[in-house]
CSV table of N, CA and C in Angstrom, one decimal:
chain,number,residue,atom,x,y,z
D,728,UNK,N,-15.2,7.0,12.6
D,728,UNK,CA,-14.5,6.1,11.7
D,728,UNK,C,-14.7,4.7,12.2
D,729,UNK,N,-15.0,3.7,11.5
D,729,UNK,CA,-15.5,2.5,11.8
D,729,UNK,C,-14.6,1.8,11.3
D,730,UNK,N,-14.6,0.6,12.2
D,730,UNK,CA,-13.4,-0.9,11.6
D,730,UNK,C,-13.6,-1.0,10.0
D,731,UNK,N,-15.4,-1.6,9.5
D,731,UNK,CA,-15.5,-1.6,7.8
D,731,UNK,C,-15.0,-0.5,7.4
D,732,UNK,N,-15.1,0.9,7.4
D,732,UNK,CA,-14.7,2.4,6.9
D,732,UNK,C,-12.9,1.7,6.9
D,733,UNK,N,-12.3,1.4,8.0
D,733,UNK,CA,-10.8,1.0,7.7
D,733,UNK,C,-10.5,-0.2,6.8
D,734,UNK,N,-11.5,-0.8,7.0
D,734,UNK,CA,-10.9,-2.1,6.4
D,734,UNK,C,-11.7,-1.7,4.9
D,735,UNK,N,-12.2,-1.1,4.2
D,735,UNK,CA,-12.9,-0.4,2.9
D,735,UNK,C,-11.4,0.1,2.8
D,736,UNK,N,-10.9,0.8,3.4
D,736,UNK,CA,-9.6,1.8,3.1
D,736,UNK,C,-8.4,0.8,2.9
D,737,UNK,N,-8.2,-0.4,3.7
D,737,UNK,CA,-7.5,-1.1,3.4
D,737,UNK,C,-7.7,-1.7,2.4
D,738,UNK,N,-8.9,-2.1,1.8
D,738,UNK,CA,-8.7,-3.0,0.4
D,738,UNK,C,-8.7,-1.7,-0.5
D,739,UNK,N,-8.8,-0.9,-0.8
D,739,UNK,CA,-8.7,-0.4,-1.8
D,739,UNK,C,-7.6,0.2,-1.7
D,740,UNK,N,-6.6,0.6,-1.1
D,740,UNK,CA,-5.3,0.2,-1.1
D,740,UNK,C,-4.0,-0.7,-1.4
D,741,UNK,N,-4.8,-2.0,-1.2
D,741,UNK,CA,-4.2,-3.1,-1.7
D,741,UNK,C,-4.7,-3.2,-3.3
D,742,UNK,N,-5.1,-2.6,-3.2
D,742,UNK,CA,-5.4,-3.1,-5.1
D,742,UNK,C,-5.1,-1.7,-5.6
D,743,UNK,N,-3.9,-0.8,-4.5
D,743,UNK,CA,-3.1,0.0,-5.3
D,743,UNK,C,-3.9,1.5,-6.0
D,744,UNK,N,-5.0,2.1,-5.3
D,744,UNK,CA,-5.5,3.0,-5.4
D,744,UNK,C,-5.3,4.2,-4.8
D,745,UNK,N,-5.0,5.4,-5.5
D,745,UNK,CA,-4.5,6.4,-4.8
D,745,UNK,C,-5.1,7.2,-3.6
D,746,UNK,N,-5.3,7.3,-2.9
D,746,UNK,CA,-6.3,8.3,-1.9
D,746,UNK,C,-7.2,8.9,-2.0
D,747,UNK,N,-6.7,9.9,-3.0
D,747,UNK,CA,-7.9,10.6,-3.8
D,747,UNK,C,-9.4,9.8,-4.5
D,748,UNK,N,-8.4,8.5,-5.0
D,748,UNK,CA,-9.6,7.7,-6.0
D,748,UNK,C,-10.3,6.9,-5.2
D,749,UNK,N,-9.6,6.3,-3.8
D,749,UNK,CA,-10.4,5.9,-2.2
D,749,UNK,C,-11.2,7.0,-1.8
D,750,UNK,N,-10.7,7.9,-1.7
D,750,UNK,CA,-11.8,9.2,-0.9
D,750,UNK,C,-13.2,9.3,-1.5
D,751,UNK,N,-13.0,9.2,-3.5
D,751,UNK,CA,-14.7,9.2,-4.0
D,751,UNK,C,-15.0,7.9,-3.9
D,752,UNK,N,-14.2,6.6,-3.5
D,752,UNK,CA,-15.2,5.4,-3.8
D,752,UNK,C,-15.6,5.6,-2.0
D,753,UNK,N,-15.1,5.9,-0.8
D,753,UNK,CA,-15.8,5.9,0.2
D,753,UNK,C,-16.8,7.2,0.3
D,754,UNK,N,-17.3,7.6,-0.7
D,754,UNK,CA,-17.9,8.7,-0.6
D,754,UNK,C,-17.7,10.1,0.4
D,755,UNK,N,-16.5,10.3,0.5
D,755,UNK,CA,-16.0,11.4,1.5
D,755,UNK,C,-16.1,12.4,0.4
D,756,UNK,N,-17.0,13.8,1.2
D,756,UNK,CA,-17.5,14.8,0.5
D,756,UNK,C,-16.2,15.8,-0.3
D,757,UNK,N,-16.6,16.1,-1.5
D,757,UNK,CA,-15.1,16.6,-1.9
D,757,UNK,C,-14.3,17.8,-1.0
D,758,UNK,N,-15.1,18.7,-0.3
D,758,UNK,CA,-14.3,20.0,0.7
D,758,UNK,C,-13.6,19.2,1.7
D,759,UNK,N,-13.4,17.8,1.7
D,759,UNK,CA,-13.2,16.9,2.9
D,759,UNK,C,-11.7,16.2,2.5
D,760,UNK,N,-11.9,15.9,0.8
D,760,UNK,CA,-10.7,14.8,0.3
D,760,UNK,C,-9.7,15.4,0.9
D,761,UNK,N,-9.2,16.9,0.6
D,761,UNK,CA,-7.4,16.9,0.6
D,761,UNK,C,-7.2,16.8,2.2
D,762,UNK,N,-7.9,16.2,3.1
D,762,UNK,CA,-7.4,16.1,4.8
D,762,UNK,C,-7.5,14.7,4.1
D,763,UNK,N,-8.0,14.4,3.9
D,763,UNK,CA,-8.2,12.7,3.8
D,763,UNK,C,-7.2,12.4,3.3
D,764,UNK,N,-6.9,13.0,2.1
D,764,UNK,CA,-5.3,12.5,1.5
D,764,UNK,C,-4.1,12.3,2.2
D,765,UNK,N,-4.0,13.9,2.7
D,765,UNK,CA,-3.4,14.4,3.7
D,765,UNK,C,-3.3,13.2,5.3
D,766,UNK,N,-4.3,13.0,5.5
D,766,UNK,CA,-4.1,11.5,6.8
D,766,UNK,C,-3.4,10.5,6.2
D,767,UNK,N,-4.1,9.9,5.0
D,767,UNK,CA,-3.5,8.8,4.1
D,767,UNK,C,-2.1,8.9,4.4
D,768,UNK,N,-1.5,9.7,3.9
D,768,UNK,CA,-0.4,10.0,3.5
D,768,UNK,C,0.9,10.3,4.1
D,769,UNK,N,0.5,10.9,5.3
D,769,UNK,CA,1.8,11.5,6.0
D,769,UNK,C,1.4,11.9,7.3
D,770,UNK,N,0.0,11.3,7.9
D,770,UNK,CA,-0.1,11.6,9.2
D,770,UNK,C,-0.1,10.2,10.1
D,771,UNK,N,1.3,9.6,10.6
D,771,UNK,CA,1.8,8.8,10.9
D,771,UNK,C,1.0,8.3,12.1
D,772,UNK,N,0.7,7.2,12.1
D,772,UNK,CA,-0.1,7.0,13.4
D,772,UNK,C,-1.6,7.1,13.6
D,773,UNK,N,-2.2,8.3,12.4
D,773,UNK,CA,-3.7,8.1,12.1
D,773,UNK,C,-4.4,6.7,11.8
D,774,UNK,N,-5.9,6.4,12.1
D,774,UNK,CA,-5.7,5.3,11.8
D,774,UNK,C,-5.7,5.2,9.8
D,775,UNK,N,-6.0,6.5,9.2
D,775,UNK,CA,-6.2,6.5,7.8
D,775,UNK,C,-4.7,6.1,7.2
D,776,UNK,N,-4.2,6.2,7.8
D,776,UNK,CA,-2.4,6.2,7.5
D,776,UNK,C,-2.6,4.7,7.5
D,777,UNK,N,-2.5,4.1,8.9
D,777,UNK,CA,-2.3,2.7,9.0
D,777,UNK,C,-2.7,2.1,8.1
D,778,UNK,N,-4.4,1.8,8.2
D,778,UNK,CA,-5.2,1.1,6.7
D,778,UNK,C,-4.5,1.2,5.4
D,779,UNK,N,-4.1,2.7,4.9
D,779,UNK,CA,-3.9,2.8,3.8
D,779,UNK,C,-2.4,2.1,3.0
D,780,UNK,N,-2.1,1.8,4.7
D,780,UNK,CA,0.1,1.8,4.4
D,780,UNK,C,-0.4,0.2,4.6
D,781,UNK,N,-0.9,-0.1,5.4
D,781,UNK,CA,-1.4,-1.6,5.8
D,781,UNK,C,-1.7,-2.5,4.0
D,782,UNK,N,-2.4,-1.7,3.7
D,782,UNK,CA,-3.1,-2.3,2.7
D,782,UNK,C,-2.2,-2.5,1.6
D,783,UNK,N,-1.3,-1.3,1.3
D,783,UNK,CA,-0.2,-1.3,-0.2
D,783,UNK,C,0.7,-1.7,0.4
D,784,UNK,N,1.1,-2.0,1.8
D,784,UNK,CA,2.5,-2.9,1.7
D,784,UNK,C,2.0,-4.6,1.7
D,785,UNK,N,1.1,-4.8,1.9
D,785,UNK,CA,0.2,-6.3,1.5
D,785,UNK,C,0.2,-6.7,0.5
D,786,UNK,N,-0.2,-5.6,-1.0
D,786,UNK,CA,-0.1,-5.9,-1.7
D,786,UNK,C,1.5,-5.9,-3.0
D,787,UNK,N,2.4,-4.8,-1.7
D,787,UNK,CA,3.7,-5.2,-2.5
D,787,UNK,C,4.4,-6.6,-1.8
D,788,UNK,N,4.5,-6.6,-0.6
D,788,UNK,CA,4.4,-8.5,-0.2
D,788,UNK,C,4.5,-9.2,-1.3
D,789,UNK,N,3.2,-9.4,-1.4
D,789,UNK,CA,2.4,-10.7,-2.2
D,789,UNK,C,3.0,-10.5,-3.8
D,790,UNK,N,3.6,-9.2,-4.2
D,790,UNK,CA,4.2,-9.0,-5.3
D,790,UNK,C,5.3,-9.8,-5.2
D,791,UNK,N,6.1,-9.0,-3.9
D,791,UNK,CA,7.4,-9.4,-4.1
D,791,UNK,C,8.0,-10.9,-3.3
D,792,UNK,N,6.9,-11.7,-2.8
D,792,UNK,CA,7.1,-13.0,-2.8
D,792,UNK,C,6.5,-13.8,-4.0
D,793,UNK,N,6.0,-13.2,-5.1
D,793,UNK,CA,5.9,-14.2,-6.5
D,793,UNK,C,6.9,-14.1,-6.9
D,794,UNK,N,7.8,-12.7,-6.7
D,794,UNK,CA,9.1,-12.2,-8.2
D,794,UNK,C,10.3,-12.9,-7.4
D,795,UNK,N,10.2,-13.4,-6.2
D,795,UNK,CA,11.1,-14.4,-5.2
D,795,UNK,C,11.4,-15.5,-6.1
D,796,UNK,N,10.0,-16.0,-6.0
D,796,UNK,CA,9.1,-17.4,-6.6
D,796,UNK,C,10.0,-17.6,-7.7
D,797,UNK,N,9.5,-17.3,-8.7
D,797,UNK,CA,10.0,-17.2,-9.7
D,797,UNK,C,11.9,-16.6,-10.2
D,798,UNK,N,12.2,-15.9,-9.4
D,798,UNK,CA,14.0,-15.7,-9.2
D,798,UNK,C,14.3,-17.0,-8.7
D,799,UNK,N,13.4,-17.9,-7.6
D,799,UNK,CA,14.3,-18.8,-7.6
D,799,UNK,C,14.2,-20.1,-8.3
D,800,UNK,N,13.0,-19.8,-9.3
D,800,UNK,CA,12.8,-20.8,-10.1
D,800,UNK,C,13.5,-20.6,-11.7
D,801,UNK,N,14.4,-19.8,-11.7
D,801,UNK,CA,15.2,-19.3,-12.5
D,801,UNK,C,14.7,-18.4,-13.5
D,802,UNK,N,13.7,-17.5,-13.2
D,802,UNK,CA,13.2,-16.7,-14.3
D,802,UNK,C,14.5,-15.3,-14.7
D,803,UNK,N,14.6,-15.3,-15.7
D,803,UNK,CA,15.4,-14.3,-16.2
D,803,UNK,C,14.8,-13.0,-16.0
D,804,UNK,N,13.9,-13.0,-16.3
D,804,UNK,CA,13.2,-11.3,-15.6
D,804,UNK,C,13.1,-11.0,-14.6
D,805,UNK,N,12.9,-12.2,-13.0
D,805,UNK,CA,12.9,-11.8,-11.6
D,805,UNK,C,14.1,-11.7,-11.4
D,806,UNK,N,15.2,-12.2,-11.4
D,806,UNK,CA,16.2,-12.2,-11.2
D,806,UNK,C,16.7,-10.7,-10.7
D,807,UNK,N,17.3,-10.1,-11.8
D,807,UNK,CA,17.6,-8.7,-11.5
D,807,UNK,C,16.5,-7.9,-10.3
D,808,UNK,N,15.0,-8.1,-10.4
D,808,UNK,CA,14.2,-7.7,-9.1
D,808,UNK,C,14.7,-8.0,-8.3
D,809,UNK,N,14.9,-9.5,-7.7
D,809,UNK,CA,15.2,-9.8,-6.5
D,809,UNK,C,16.5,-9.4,-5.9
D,810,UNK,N,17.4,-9.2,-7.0
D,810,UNK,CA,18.5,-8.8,-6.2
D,810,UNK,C,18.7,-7.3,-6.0
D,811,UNK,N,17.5,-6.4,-6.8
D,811,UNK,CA,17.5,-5.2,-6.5
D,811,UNK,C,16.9,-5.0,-5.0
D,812,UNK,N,15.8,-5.8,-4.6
D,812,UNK,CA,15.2,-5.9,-3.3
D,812,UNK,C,16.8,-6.2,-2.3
D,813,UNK,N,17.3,-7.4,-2.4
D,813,UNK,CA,17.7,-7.1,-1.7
D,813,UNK,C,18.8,-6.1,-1.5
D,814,UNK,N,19.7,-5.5,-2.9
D,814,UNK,CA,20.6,-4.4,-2.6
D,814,UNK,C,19.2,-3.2,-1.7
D,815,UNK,N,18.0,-3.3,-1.5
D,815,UNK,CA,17.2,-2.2,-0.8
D,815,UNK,C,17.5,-2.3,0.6
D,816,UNK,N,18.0,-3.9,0.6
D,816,UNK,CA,17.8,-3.9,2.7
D,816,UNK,C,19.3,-4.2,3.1
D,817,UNK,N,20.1,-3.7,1.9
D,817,UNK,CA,21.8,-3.6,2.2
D,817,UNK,C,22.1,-4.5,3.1
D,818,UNK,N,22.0,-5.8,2.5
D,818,UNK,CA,22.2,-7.5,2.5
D,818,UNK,C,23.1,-7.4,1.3
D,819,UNK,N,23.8,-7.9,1.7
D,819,UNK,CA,25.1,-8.2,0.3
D,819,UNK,C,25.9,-9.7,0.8
């Protein structure tokens, strides 16, 4: 497994791609995917885990500092987000 092989796993993660739909764009042979998923997903500490968790919490980030952005620029739709984020990190 190579740094580009991680860092391929990490952008396609960030743009919110399931495992399965990463496993055929990195051409991992299909008798191979469900371990692959399987690392992605729940094998803590793999580097396939890392990249893949690395990458979709990057791109919830970057979500959830625009729906900030805009709650505090008084948008009526972020609002309720933002305060649902924070009732998540039981901040009151």
């Amino acid at each position: 497994m190579t740094e580009d092989y991680l860092k391929l796993l990490q952008d396609y993660a960030a743009a919110l791609l399931t495992p399965a739909e990463i496993a055929i764009l990195l051409g991992i042979p299909p008798a191979d995917r469900k371990n692959f998923v399987v690392r992605c997903r729940s094998q803590h500490g793999s580097p396939e885990y890392e990249a893949f968790n690395r990458g979709r919490l990057q791109t919830k980030l970057e979500l959830r500092q625009n729906i900030i952005k805009l709650a505090k620029a008084g948008s009526p739709a972020a609002e309720p987000l933002a305060l649902k984020f924070i009732k998540e990190q039981n901040i009151d």
